[in-house]
Coordinates of C-alpha atoms in Angstrom, one line a residue:
Chain A
M1 CA 28.4 47.6 2.1
T2 CA 29.4 48.1 -1.5
Q3 CA 27.2 50.8 -2.9
G4 CA 25.9 50.4 -6.3
P5 CA 24.8 53.3 -8.6
V6 CA 21.9 55.4 -7.5
L7 CA 18.6 53.8 -8.5
L8 CA 16.1 56.2 -7.0
S9 CA 16.9 59.9 -6.6
V10 CA 14.5 62.3 -4.8
R11 CA 15.1 66.0 -4.7
G12 CA 13.2 68.8 -3.0
L13 CA 10.1 66.7 -2.8
R14 CA 7.1 68.5 -1.4
K15 CA 3.5 67.3 -1.0
S16 CA 0.5 69.1 0.4
F17 CA -3.0 67.9 1.0
G18 CA -5.0 71.1 0.9
A19 CA -3.4 73.5 3.4
T20 CA -1.4 70.7 5.2
E21 CA 2.1 70.2 4.0
V22 CA 2.9 66.5 4.5
L23 CA 6.3 66.4 2.9
R24 CA 8.5 69.4 3.3
G25 CA 11.5 69.0 1.0
I26 CA 12.8 65.5 0.9
D27 CA 16.2 64.7 -0.6
L28 CA 17.0 61.0 -0.8
D29 CA 19.2 58.7 -2.9
V30 CA 18.6 54.9 -2.8
H31 CA 21.4 52.8 -4.3
E32 CA 21.1 49.6 -6.2
R33 CA 20.7 46.6 -3.9
E34 CA 20.2 48.8 -0.9
L35 CA 17.5 48.3 1.7
V36 CA 16.3 51.6 3.1
F37 CA 14.1 51.4 6.1
I38 CA 11.9 54.3 7.1
I39 CA 10.6 54.9 10.6
G40 CA 8.7 57.7 12.2
P41 CA 5.5 58.6 14.1
S42 CA 2.2 58.3 12.3
G43 CA 1.5 61.4 10.2
S44 CA 5.3 61.9 9.6
G45 CA 4.8 61.5 5.9
K46 CA 6.6 58.2 5.4
S47 CA 3.8 56.5 3.5
T48 CA 3.2 59.6 1.4
L49 CA 6.9 59.6 0.5
L50 CA 6.6 56.0 -0.6
R51 CA 3.5 56.6 -2.6
C52 CA 5.0 59.6 -4.3
C53 CA 7.8 57.3 -5.6
N54 CA 5.4 55.6 -8.0
R55 CA 3.1 58.6 -8.3
L56 CA 0.1 57.0 -6.5
E57 CA 0.3 60.4 -4.9
E58 CA 1.0 63.4 -7.2
P59 CA 3.9 65.3 -5.7
S60 CA 3.3 69.1 -5.3
S61 CA 6.9 69.9 -6.4
G62 CA 10.3 68.4 -6.6
S63 CA 11.9 65.7 -8.8
I64 CA 12.0 61.9 -8.6
I65 CA 14.2 59.9 -10.9
V66 CA 13.9 56.1 -11.0
D67 CA 16.4 54.1 -12.9
G68 CA 17.4 57.1 -15.1
T69 CA 13.8 58.1 -15.9
D70 CA 12.2 61.3 -14.6
L71 CA 9.0 60.2 -12.9
M72 CA 7.5 63.7 -13.2
A73 CA 8.5 64.5 -16.8
R74 CA 5.6 65.1 -19.2
G75 CA 6.9 62.5 -21.7
T76 CA 7.2 59.7 -19.2
D77 CA 4.8 56.8 -19.6
I78 CA 3.9 56.3 -16.0
N79 CA 2.3 52.9 -16.6
L80 CA 5.5 51.7 -18.3
L81 CA 7.6 53.0 -15.4
R82 CA 5.4 51.6 -12.7
R83 CA 6.0 48.0 -13.6
R84 CA 9.7 48.6 -12.7
I85 CA 8.6 49.8 -9.3
G86 CA 6.9 47.1 -7.3
M87 CA 4.6 48.1 -4.4
V88 CA 3.3 46.1 -1.5
F89 CA 0.4 47.6 0.6
Q90 CA -0.6 47.4 4.2
N91 CA -4.0 45.8 3.3
F92 CA -2.6 43.5 0.6
N93 CA -5.1 44.8 -1.9
L94 CA -5.4 41.4 -3.7
Y95 CA -8.2 41.2 -6.2
P96 CA -10.8 39.1 -4.4
H97 CA -12.4 37.9 -7.7
M98 CA -9.3 36.2 -8.9
T99 CA -7.2 33.3 -7.7
A100 CA -3.7 33.8 -6.4
L101 CA -2.5 32.8 -9.8
G102 CA -4.9 35.2 -11.5
N103 CA -3.7 38.1 -9.2
V104 CA -0.1 37.5 -10.3
M105 CA -0.9 37.0 -14.0
L106 CA -3.1 40.1 -14.5
A107 CA -0.4 42.6 -15.2
L108 CA 1.8 40.1 -17.0
R109 CA -1.1 39.6 -19.4
R110 CA -2.4 43.1 -19.7
V111 CA 0.6 45.3 -19.2
L112 CA 3.5 43.1 -20.5
K113 CA 1.2 41.5 -23.0
K114 CA 2.6 38.0 -22.4
P115 CA 0.8 35.1 -23.9
R116 CA -1.2 33.1 -21.4
A117 CA 1.2 30.1 -21.1
E118 CA 4.2 32.3 -20.6
A119 CA 2.4 34.5 -18.1
E120 CA 1.3 31.5 -16.2
E121 CA 4.8 30.1 -16.1
I122 CA 6.2 33.4 -14.7
A123 CA 3.3 33.7 -12.2
R124 CA 3.8 30.1 -10.9
A125 CA 7.5 30.8 -10.5
A126 CA 6.8 34.0 -8.5
L127 CA 4.3 32.1 -6.3
A128 CA 6.9 29.4 -5.7
R129 CA 9.4 32.0 -4.8
V130 CA 7.2 33.2 -1.9
G131 CA 6.5 29.6 -0.9
L132 CA 2.9 29.5 -2.2
A133 CA 3.2 27.2 -5.2
D134 CA 0.4 25.0 -3.8
K135 CA -2.0 28.0 -3.3
A136 CA -2.1 29.1 -6.9
A137 CA -5.7 28.0 -7.4
N138 CA -7.0 29.5 -4.1
Y139 CA -8.9 32.8 -3.8
P140 CA -7.6 35.5 -1.4
T141 CA -10.4 34.8 1.1
E142 CA -9.2 31.2 1.4
L143 CA -5.7 32.4 2.4
S144 CA -4.3 33.7 5.7
G145 CA -3.2 37.3 6.0
G146 CA 0.4 36.3 5.7
Q147 CA -0.3 34.2 2.7
Q148 CA -2.2 37.0 1.1
Q149 CA 0.6 39.4 1.6
R150 CA 3.1 37.0 0.1
V151 CA 0.8 36.6 -3.0
A152 CA 0.9 40.4 -3.2
I153 CA 4.7 40.3 -3.0
A154 CA 4.6 37.7 -5.8
R155 CA 2.3 39.9 -7.9
A156 CA 4.9 42.7 -7.7
V157 CA 8.0 40.5 -8.1
A158 CA 6.6 38.8 -11.2
L159 CA 7.0 42.0 -13.2
D160 CA 10.7 41.9 -12.4
P161 CA 10.9 45.4 -10.8
K162 CA 14.1 47.3 -10.2
I163 CA 12.9 48.5 -6.8
M164 CA 10.2 47.5 -4.4
L165 CA 8.3 49.8 -2.0
F166 CA 6.8 48.2 1.1
D167 CA 4.1 50.3 2.8
E168 CA 3.7 48.8 6.3
P169 CA 3.6 45.3 4.9
T170 CA 3.0 43.6 8.3
S171 CA 0.9 46.1 10.1
A172 CA -2.4 44.4 9.3
L173 CA -1.2 40.9 10.2
D174 CA -1.7 38.8 13.3
P175 CA 1.6 38.6 15.2
E176 CA 2.1 34.9 14.4
L177 CA 1.9 35.6 10.6
V178 CA 4.4 38.4 10.5
G179 CA 7.4 36.1 10.4
S180 CA 6.5 34.4 7.1
V181 CA 6.2 37.8 5.3
L182 CA 9.5 39.1 6.8
A183 CA 11.2 35.9 5.8
T184 CA 10.0 36.5 2.2
M185 CA 11.2 40.0 2.3
R186 CA 14.6 38.9 3.6
E187 CA 14.9 36.3 0.8
L188 CA 14.2 39.1 -1.7
R189 CA 16.8 41.3 -0.1
E190 CA 19.4 38.5 -0.3
S191 CA 18.6 38.1 -4.0
G192 CA 19.7 41.7 -4.4
M193 CA 16.4 43.5 -4.7
T194 CA 16.5 47.2 -4.0
M195 CA 13.9 48.0 -1.3
M196 CA 12.3 50.9 0.5
V197 CA 10.4 49.7 3.6
V198 CA 8.1 51.7 5.8
S199 CA 7.4 49.5 8.8
H200 CA 7.5 49.2 12.6
E201 CA 9.4 45.9 12.6
M202 CA 12.5 47.2 14.3
G203 CA 14.0 43.7 14.6
F204 CA 13.8 43.3 10.8
A205 CA 15.4 46.8 10.4
R206 CA 18.3 45.9 12.7
A207 CA 18.9 42.6 10.9
A208 CA 18.3 43.6 7.3
A209 CA 18.5 47.3 6.7
D210 CA 21.5 49.1 5.2
R211 CA 20.2 52.4 6.3
V212 CA 17.4 53.7 8.5
L213 CA 15.7 57.0 7.9
F214 CA 13.8 58.7 10.8
M215 CA 11.1 61.0 9.6
D216 CA 9.0 63.5 11.5
Q217 CA 6.6 66.2 10.3
G218 CA 7.4 65.8 6.7
E219 CA 11.2 65.9 7.0
I220 CA 14.1 63.4 7.2
I221 CA 15.4 64.2 10.7
E222 CA 18.2 61.7 10.8
Q223 CA 19.6 58.8 8.8
G224 CA 22.3 56.2 9.2
P225 CA 23.0 52.5 9.7
P226 CA 20.6 50.7 12.1
T227 CA 23.1 50.6 14.9
Q228 CA 23.4 54.4 14.9
I229 CA 19.7 55.1 14.7
F230 CA 18.6 52.5 17.3
E231 CA 21.5 52.7 19.7
D232 CA 23.1 56.1 19.3
P233 CA 20.8 58.5 17.7
R234 CA 22.1 62.0 17.4
E235 CA 18.8 63.9 17.2
A236 CA 16.6 64.4 20.3
R237 CA 13.5 63.6 18.3
T238 CA 15.0 60.3 17.0
R239 CA 16.0 59.4 20.5
A240 CA 12.5 60.0 21.9
F241 CA 10.9 58.0 19.2
V242 CA 13.3 55.0 19.5
Q243 CA 12.8 55.0 23.2
Q244 CA 9.1 54.9 22.9
I245 CA 9.3 52.0 20.4
N246 CA 11.7 50.1 22.6
R247 CA 9.3 50.3 25.5
H248 CA 6.8 48.3 23.7
Chain B
M1 CA -71.5 24.1 -10.6
E2 CA -73.1 26.3 -13.2
T3 CA -71.0 29.3 -12.2
L4 CA -67.8 27.3 -12.1
L5 CA -68.4 26.3 -15.7
D6 CA -69.1 29.9 -16.6
L7 CA -65.8 30.9 -15.0
R8 CA -64.0 28.2 -17.0
D9 CA -65.6 29.4 -20.2
A10 CA -64.7 33.0 -19.5
F11 CA -61.1 32.6 -18.3
F12 CA -59.8 29.2 -19.3
N13 CA -61.6 28.6 -22.5
L14 CA -59.6 26.0 -24.6
D15 CA -61.4 26.8 -27.8
I16 CA -60.6 30.5 -27.4
I17 CA -57.0 29.7 -26.6
L18 CA -56.6 27.7 -29.8
R19 CA -58.2 30.4 -31.9
A20 CA -56.2 33.2 -30.3
S21 CA -52.9 31.4 -30.2
P22 CA -51.3 32.8 -33.4
I23 CA -51.9 36.4 -32.4
L24 CA -50.8 35.7 -28.8
I25 CA -47.6 34.0 -30.0
S26 CA -46.8 36.9 -32.3
G27 CA -47.3 39.2 -29.2
F28 CA -45.0 37.0 -27.2
W29 CA -42.3 37.3 -29.8
M30 CA -42.7 41.0 -29.9
T31 CA -42.4 41.3 -26.1
L32 CA -39.3 39.1 -26.2
K33 CA -37.8 41.2 -29.0
L34 CA -38.5 44.3 -27.0
I35 CA -36.9 42.9 -23.8
L36 CA -33.9 41.8 -25.8
T37 CA -33.5 45.2 -27.3
V38 CA -34.3 47.4 -24.3
V39 CA -32.3 45.5 -21.6
P40 CA -28.9 45.4 -23.5
L41 CA -29.3 49.0 -24.7
G42 CA -30.2 50.1 -21.2
L43 CA -27.2 48.2 -19.7
L44 CA -24.9 49.7 -22.2
G45 CA -26.2 53.2 -21.6
G46 CA -26.1 52.7 -17.9
L47 CA -22.5 51.5 -18.1
I48 CA -21.6 54.7 -20.0
V49 CA -23.5 56.8 -17.4
A50 CA -21.6 55.0 -14.5
L51 CA -18.2 55.4 -16.2
L52 CA -18.9 59.1 -16.9
Y53 CA -19.6 59.5 -13.2
T54 CA -15.9 58.6 -12.5
V55 CA -14.7 61.5 -14.6
P56 CA -13.7 64.2 -12.0
S57 CA -15.1 67.2 -13.9
R58 CA -18.1 69.3 -13.2
A59 CA -18.7 69.9 -16.9
V60 CA -19.4 66.1 -17.1
R61 CA -21.1 65.6 -13.8
W62 CA -23.8 68.2 -14.0
P63 CA -25.4 67.2 -17.3
L64 CA -25.2 63.6 -16.0
I65 CA -27.1 64.4 -12.8
V66 CA -29.7 66.3 -14.8
Y67 CA -30.0 63.4 -17.3
V68 CA -30.3 60.7 -14.6
D69 CA -32.7 62.7 -12.3
L70 CA -34.9 63.8 -15.2
F71 CA -35.5 60.3 -16.6
R72 CA -35.8 58.7 -13.2
A73 CA -38.4 61.2 -12.2
F74 CA -40.3 61.1 -15.5
P75 CA -43.1 58.4 -15.5
P76 CA -42.1 56.0 -18.3
L77 CA -45.6 55.9 -19.7
V78 CA -45.6 59.7 -20.1
L79 CA -42.2 59.4 -21.7
L80 CA -43.5 56.8 -24.2
V81 CA -46.6 58.8 -25.1
F82 CA -44.6 61.9 -25.4
I83 CA -42.0 60.4 -27.8
Y84 CA -44.6 58.5 -29.8
A85 CA -47.4 61.1 -30.0
G86 CA -45.4 64.3 -29.4
L87 CA -42.4 64.0 -31.6
P88 CA -44.4 63.9 -34.9
F89 CA -45.6 67.4 -34.1
A90 CA -41.9 68.4 -34.2
G91 CA -41.7 66.8 -37.6
Y92 CA -40.1 63.5 -36.5
E93 CA -42.1 60.5 -37.6
I94 CA -41.0 57.5 -35.5
S95 CA -42.1 53.9 -35.5
A96 CA -43.8 52.5 -32.4
F97 CA -40.9 50.1 -31.9
A98 CA -38.3 52.9 -32.2
A99 CA -40.4 55.2 -29.9
V100 CA -40.6 52.5 -27.2
S101 CA -36.9 51.6 -27.5
L102 CA -35.9 55.2 -27.2
G103 CA -38.2 55.8 -24.2
F104 CA -37.0 52.8 -22.4
F105 CA -33.4 53.5 -23.2
L106 CA -33.7 57.0 -21.5
N107 CA -35.5 55.5 -18.5
T108 CA -33.5 52.3 -18.0
S109 CA -30.1 53.7 -18.7
S110 CA -30.7 56.1 -15.8
Y111 CA -31.6 53.4 -13.5
Y112 CA -28.9 51.0 -14.6
G113 CA -26.5 53.9 -14.4
E114 CA -27.2 54.6 -10.8
I115 CA -26.9 51.0 -9.9
L116 CA -23.6 50.5 -11.6
R117 CA -22.3 53.8 -10.2
A118 CA -23.1 52.5 -6.7
G119 CA -21.3 49.3 -7.5
I120 CA -18.2 51.1 -8.8
E121 CA -18.2 53.3 -5.7
S122 CA -18.4 50.2 -3.4
I123 CA -14.9 49.0 -4.5
P124 CA -12.1 50.2 -2.2
R125 CA -9.5 52.6 -3.5
G126 CA -6.8 50.1 -2.7
Q127 CA -8.0 47.9 -5.6
V128 CA -7.3 50.5 -8.2
E129 CA -4.1 51.5 -6.5
A130 CA -2.8 47.9 -6.6
A131 CA -3.7 47.6 -10.3
R132 CA -2.2 51.0 -11.1
S133 CA 1.0 50.1 -9.2
T134 CA 1.6 47.2 -11.5
G135 CA 1.3 49.4 -14.6
L136 CA -2.4 48.9 -15.5
S137 CA -3.9 52.0 -17.1
K138 CA -7.0 53.7 -15.6
W139 CA -9.2 51.8 -18.1
Q140 CA -7.5 48.5 -17.7
A141 CA -8.0 48.8 -13.9
M142 CA -11.6 49.6 -14.5
T143 CA -12.1 46.8 -16.9
W144 CA -10.3 44.0 -15.1
V145 CA -10.4 44.9 -11.4
V146 CA -13.2 47.3 -10.6
L147 CA -16.1 46.4 -12.9
P148 CA -16.1 42.6 -12.4
Q149 CA -16.3 43.2 -8.6
A150 CA -18.8 46.1 -9.0
V151 CA -21.2 44.1 -11.1
R152 CA -21.0 41.2 -8.7
N153 CA -21.8 43.5 -5.7
V154 CA -24.9 45.0 -7.3
L155 CA -26.1 41.9 -9.2
P156 CA -29.3 41.6 -7.3
D157 CA -30.2 45.3 -8.1
L158 CA -29.3 44.8 -11.7
I159 CA -31.6 41.7 -11.9
S160 CA -34.3 43.4 -10.0
N161 CA -34.2 46.4 -12.4
T162 CA -34.2 44.0 -15.4
L163 CA -37.3 42.4 -14.0
E164 CA -39.0 45.8 -13.7
V165 CA -38.0 46.7 -17.2
A166 CA -39.3 43.5 -18.6
K167 CA -42.7 44.1 -16.9
L168 CA -42.7 47.7 -18.0
T169 CA -42.5 46.6 -21.7
S170 CA -46.3 46.0 -21.4
L171 CA -46.6 49.8 -21.4
A172 CA -45.8 49.6 -25.1
S173 CA -49.4 48.4 -25.7
V174 CA -50.4 52.0 -25.1
V175 CA -48.6 53.2 -28.2
A176 CA -50.1 50.3 -30.3
L177 CA -47.0 48.2 -30.4
P178 CA -48.3 44.7 -30.9
E179 CA -46.6 43.1 -28.0
L180 CA -48.1 40.5 -25.7
L181 CA -50.6 42.6 -23.7
F182 CA -51.7 44.5 -26.8
Q183 CA -52.3 41.3 -28.7
A184 CA -54.1 39.8 -25.8
R185 CA -56.5 42.7 -25.7
Q186 CA -57.1 42.5 -29.4
A187 CA -57.9 38.9 -29.0
Q188 CA -60.2 39.6 -26.0
S189 CA -62.2 42.2 -27.9
L190 CA -62.5 39.9 -31.0
T191 CA -63.6 36.9 -28.9
F192 CA -65.6 38.7 -26.2
N193 CA -63.7 36.5 -23.7
A194 CA -61.1 37.1 -21.0
T195 CA -59.2 33.9 -21.7
P196 CA -56.5 35.7 -23.9
I197 CA -55.7 38.1 -21.1
M198 CA -55.4 35.2 -18.7
A199 CA -53.1 33.4 -21.2
A200 CA -51.0 36.6 -21.5
A201 CA -50.7 36.8 -17.7
I202 CA -49.5 33.2 -17.5
V203 CA -47.0 33.8 -20.2
Y204 CA -45.6 36.8 -18.4
F205 CA -45.4 34.8 -15.3
V206 CA -43.6 31.9 -16.9
L207 CA -41.2 34.3 -18.7
L208 CA -40.3 36.2 -15.6
W209 CA -40.6 33.7 -12.8
P210 CA -37.1 32.2 -13.3
L211 CA -35.6 35.7 -12.9
V212 CA -37.6 36.2 -9.7
R213 CA -36.3 32.9 -8.4
L214 CA -32.7 33.7 -9.3
L215 CA -33.0 37.1 -7.6
S216 CA -34.4 35.5 -4.5
R217 CA -31.6 33.0 -4.4
L218 CA -28.9 35.7 -4.9
E219 CA -30.4 37.8 -2.1
H220 CA -30.3 34.9 0.3
R221 CA -26.7 34.2 -0.7
M222 CA -25.8 37.8 -0.2
I223 CA -27.3 37.8 3.3
A224 CA -25.6 34.5 4.1
S225 CA -22.2 35.8 3.1
H226 CA -22.4 38.8 5.3

C-alpha cells in the first residue's frame, strides 16, 4: 500500500477511570487513506482509544494530533475539530424525533450553518451514498437496524470528515443485516476514507484492513497486516485471542 | 316539585346569572390572565432549574435542591398569604397580582423543574455523544437533541402539572385578587344566591376539561406505545 502522510498521531495516551487504568500508553499513527482495524478482548481499551480520538473521553495524559491540530491544546475548538472526525456508534444513536433526513441535516444546519436548501441537498446525497435515498422521510423506528446504522454513517459522512471512527458498528445488528453495513463501509474505504474500526468482523478485517492492531489490557500488543495477525501472530496473547475467535 | 323549583332558584337561577354575568366575566378574564402569566413563567423557571441541574457542580446543585425542596414542601396557600400579607411588614408593598404571580412562580417552577429534569435524565447518553461527535456544542445538543425528546417523554406530567396550577389559581381569591372564584363569591353575597358559585364551577370545568381529555388521551397513547 502507498502510505500517505500521517493523519492521526497518538503519543503516550493514558486514560484512567478512577483507579482503573484503561489505556496504558498508546502510540499510534494512522496514515491518510489507511484502514486500521482494532481487535482485542472486551475491556482491552479499544473503544476507549477510539472515543479519546474525538475527546468523547477526556484522556488522562498524552497527545493526540488530528490533521495537524492538537486535540488536547487549550486553544483548539473541539467542536470545529470534531466535524472532521466522523464517529459511528454501536447503538447507532440516531435522533428518534427526526427523520433520516433530519438526522443528517442537523449538524449541517447548526454546525456548518448551511442554508436549508444546501443542507438538504448534501444530506440527500449522503443518504443516496449509503443506499437509502428512498428512506429520507422515514423515522428511525421505521428502519431496520442495518438501515439505521447506514443513516448514522451518512450523518457522519455528510460533514465531509477527514477520518472516521467506527465503534463496533455491527455488534448490535442481526446477522442478516451486517452485510449491508459492511458493504457501505467498504464503499467508503474504496473512496479513500481514512478509517479506524473497532469490530469483531474478522472477515471484513481480512478483506479490507491495511493494518490490524491487537489490544489487551490497555496496550497495543501487536500490529501488522491482517495476514500476519490472523495467520502468523508473533505474540502468545494474540495467538490465543485469534484462536478463540476462529473457533466461533 | 316545590323543592325542585327551590333548588333551581338557588343554584340555576337565570335571573341571577344575567345580573351577575358582568362581574363573573371579569373574574373569568382575571383567571385566564393569571393562568397565562403563571404557566409560562413557571415553565421558564422550571426549564432554568432543570438546565442548572445538568451543571456538574455542587455549588450549583445544593442551592437548587434547597430551592426545589423548599417550594415543593411549602403549601402554596401559605406562600401566597406570606408574600401578600407578610412582605408589607418588611417594607415591600406588592399588588395582589404580583404577589400571586411571585408565589406561583416559586411553587410551579419547582414542580416544572423536577418534571423537566426527569425528562432530561431519561435521554440516553448516546444521544448527546452522537450530537457532540458531529460538532454540536453542549447547548446545541441540549436544544436540538435532548430537550425535544425530554419534553415529549414527560408531556403528560407537564400537562398534569399545568392542570393543577390552573386549578390552584383559585387560591388567589384569598388575597383578594378578583379572579373567578373571588368574583363568584362577591356575587353570591350580593344576591344571597348560590347560582354564581355554580356558574363559576361550570366555567372552571369548561376551561379545564379539554386539558383533562388531552391528558387522558396522551396517557393512553403512552401506554399503547410501550
